[in-house]
Short mmCIF file of C-alpha atoms in Angstrom, two decimals:
data_model
loop_
_atom_site.label_atom_id
_atom_site.label_comp_id
_atom_site.label_asym_id
_atom_site.label_seq_id
_atom_site.Cartn_x
_atom_site.Cartn_y
_atom_site.Cartn_z
CA MET G 1 158.32 158.60 35.54
CA GLU G 2 155.03 157.08 34.46
CA LEU G 3 153.56 156.78 30.91
CA VAL G 4 150.04 155.60 30.57
CA THR G 5 148.75 155.09 27.08
CA HIS G 6 144.96 154.86 26.96
CA LYS G 7 143.46 152.39 24.55
CA LYS G 8 141.22 153.54 21.80
CA LEU G 9 137.89 151.65 21.43
CA LYS G 10 135.44 151.99 18.63
CA SER G 11 132.00 150.27 19.14
CA GLY G 12 133.72 148.04 21.73
CA ARG G 13 136.53 147.04 19.35
CA LEU G 14 140.15 147.80 20.27
CA MET G 15 141.75 150.07 17.73
CA PRO G 16 145.44 149.50 16.82
CA TRP G 17 146.59 152.95 18.02
CA GLY G 18 146.46 154.58 21.34
CA LYS G 19 143.94 157.31 22.32
CA GLY G 20 146.53 159.37 24.13
CA THR G 21 149.49 159.08 26.47
CA VAL G 22 149.56 160.76 29.87
CA VAL G 23 153.14 161.41 31.08
CA SER G 24 153.99 162.27 34.68
CA GLY G 25 157.30 162.71 36.34
CA ALA G 26 159.39 162.91 33.10
CA LYS G 27 162.53 164.93 33.26
CA GLY G 28 161.90 166.18 29.74
CA PHE G 29 160.92 165.19 26.26
CA VAL G 30 162.70 164.31 22.99
CA PHE G 31 161.19 165.77 19.78
CA LEU G 32 162.80 164.04 16.84
CA CYS G 33 162.97 165.61 13.39
CA GLY G 34 161.25 163.88 10.51
CA ASN G 35 163.13 160.67 9.79
CA THR G 36 163.52 159.31 6.27
CA ALA G 37 165.31 156.18 5.07
CA THR G 38 168.42 157.59 3.54
CA ALA G 39 170.91 155.01 2.16
CA ASP G 40 174.47 154.93 3.45
CA ASP G 41 175.73 156.78 0.35
CA TYR G 42 173.23 159.65 0.70
CA ASP G 43 174.87 163.14 0.80
CA ALA G 44 172.44 165.93 1.60
CA THR G 45 174.80 168.67 0.39
CA ASP G 46 174.76 167.53 -3.26
CA LYS G 47 171.76 165.19 -3.18
CA LYS G 48 173.83 162.16 -4.26
CA GLY G 49 173.00 158.69 -3.09
CA GLY G 50 169.50 157.50 -2.50
CA PHE G 51 166.93 156.02 -0.23
CA VAL G 52 166.40 152.52 1.00
CA GLY G 53 164.06 150.37 -1.07
CA ASP G 54 160.30 150.20 -1.19
CA ALA G 55 157.81 151.54 1.36
CA ALA G 56 158.17 148.58 3.80
CA ALA G 57 161.96 148.77 3.68
CA GLN G 58 161.92 152.54 4.18
CA TRP G 59 159.50 152.11 7.11
CA HIS G 60 161.76 149.59 8.81
CA ALA G 61 164.83 151.75 8.29
CA ILE G 62 163.12 154.80 9.67
CA LEU G 63 161.97 152.94 12.81
CA ALA G 64 165.50 151.73 13.27
CA ASN G 65 166.77 155.35 12.92
CA ILE G 66 164.20 156.47 15.51
CA LYS G 67 165.29 153.73 17.93
CA SER G 68 168.95 154.77 17.51
CA ASP G 69 168.20 158.45 17.76
CA LEU G 70 166.15 158.04 20.99
CA GLU G 71 168.87 155.93 22.56
CA GLU G 72 171.52 158.48 21.64
CA LEU G 73 169.46 161.22 23.19
CA GLY G 74 168.81 159.36 26.46
CA SER G 75 165.41 157.83 25.79
CA SER G 76 164.16 154.68 24.05
CA LEU G 77 161.29 153.13 22.10
CA GLU G 78 159.71 152.22 25.47
CA TYR G 79 159.10 155.88 26.16
CA LEU G 80 157.46 156.81 22.87
CA ILE G 81 154.60 159.24 23.32
CA ARG G 82 153.46 159.90 19.71
CA LEU G 83 154.28 159.11 16.05
CA THR G 84 153.27 161.22 13.11
CA ILE G 85 153.57 159.32 9.80
CA PHE G 86 153.64 161.01 6.43
CA VAL G 87 153.00 158.70 3.42
CA LYS G 88 153.38 159.82 -0.17
CA GLY G 89 150.41 159.10 -2.40
CA PRO G 90 148.83 158.08 -4.57
CA PHE G 91 148.99 154.67 -3.02
CA PRO G 92 150.24 151.99 -5.41
CA ASN G 93 148.49 148.79 -6.38
CA GLY G 94 150.40 146.00 -4.67
CA GLY G 95 153.05 146.36 -1.95
CA VAL G 96 152.78 147.32 1.64
CA LEU G 97 150.93 150.66 1.09
CA SER G 98 148.05 148.98 -0.79
CA SER G 99 147.24 146.78 2.23
CA PRO G 100 144.50 148.20 4.50
CA HIS G 101 146.71 147.09 7.44
CA TYR G 102 150.06 148.33 6.17
CA ARG G 103 150.80 150.40 9.26
CA LEU G 104 150.03 147.48 11.54
CA ASP G 105 151.92 144.96 9.43
CA VAL G 106 155.17 146.97 9.35
CA MET G 107 155.02 148.52 12.79
CA ASP G 108 154.00 145.32 14.62
CA GLU G 109 156.80 143.36 13.03
CA PHE G 110 159.32 145.99 14.09
CA PHE G 111 157.96 146.59 17.65
CA ALA G 112 157.54 142.81 18.26
CA GLU G 113 161.34 142.54 17.88
CA HIS G 114 162.52 145.77 19.44
CA CYS G 115 159.82 146.91 21.90
CA PRO G 116 156.80 144.55 22.34
CA LYS G 117 155.18 147.15 24.56
CA HIS G 118 154.01 149.03 21.47
CA CYS G 119 152.48 146.28 19.37
CA SER G 120 148.96 147.15 18.12
CA ASN G 121 147.24 144.62 20.36
CA ASN G 122 149.07 145.73 23.39
CA ASN G 123 149.92 149.42 24.03
CA PRO G 124 150.69 151.27 20.80
CA PRO G 125 151.57 154.96 20.98
CA PRO G 126 149.03 157.42 19.59
CA SER G 127 149.75 158.06 15.98
CA GLU G 128 148.31 159.47 12.80
CA VAL G 129 148.96 158.75 9.14
CA ILE G 130 148.86 161.79 6.82
CA GLY G 131 148.79 161.28 3.07
CA VAL G 132 150.85 163.86 1.20
CA ALA G 133 151.47 164.59 -2.51
CA ALA G 134 155.23 164.72 -2.06
CA LEU G 135 158.06 164.55 0.40
CA ALA G 136 161.49 166.15 0.27
CA GLN G 137 162.91 163.82 -2.48
CA PRO G 138 161.06 161.87 -5.19
CA ASP G 139 162.25 158.46 -3.80
CA ILE G 140 161.00 159.07 -0.26
CA VAL G 141 157.64 157.39 0.36
CA VAL G 142 157.47 157.53 4.20
CA GLU G 143 158.61 160.05 6.79
CA ILE G 144 158.03 159.64 10.50
CA VAL G 145 158.24 162.18 13.35
CA ALA G 146 158.48 160.87 16.90
CA VAL G 147 158.04 162.32 20.36
CA ALA G 148 159.28 160.48 23.45
CA ALA G 149 159.77 161.16 27.11
CA LEU G 150 163.15 161.31 28.90
CA PRO G 151 163.08 158.90 31.84
CA ASP G 152 163.73 160.39 35.25
#
């Protein structure tokens, strides 16, 4: 299997997300559901428990969930094709979401440790950030959907 993520350039500057990923020879794909950062005590049936910390903490927890889910389903972060990131607004003053580089700050830190292939200055998967008015629960500020290839 081969994955080639093409770099996105704007006026000769490298953008911190990929233009697109061409996949050949994969035996299939993994389409993950939207991942949120539920705390260990969360119970979806009666909505008890909560969500992990602030936006940065939620983002890290979600990426860890995605890593775990991909590995459980026979893939890995190395085979990421695309990320869709939903962020609840309005964006606060202060904290990770108020930084113009919040996506890079959080994702680069995570990928540097778990899959350096996808750091923003290297080979990040294509992604988009979509601002939304609300997510499924009031405490959720980030939700991420991932698509990955299944290696042959």
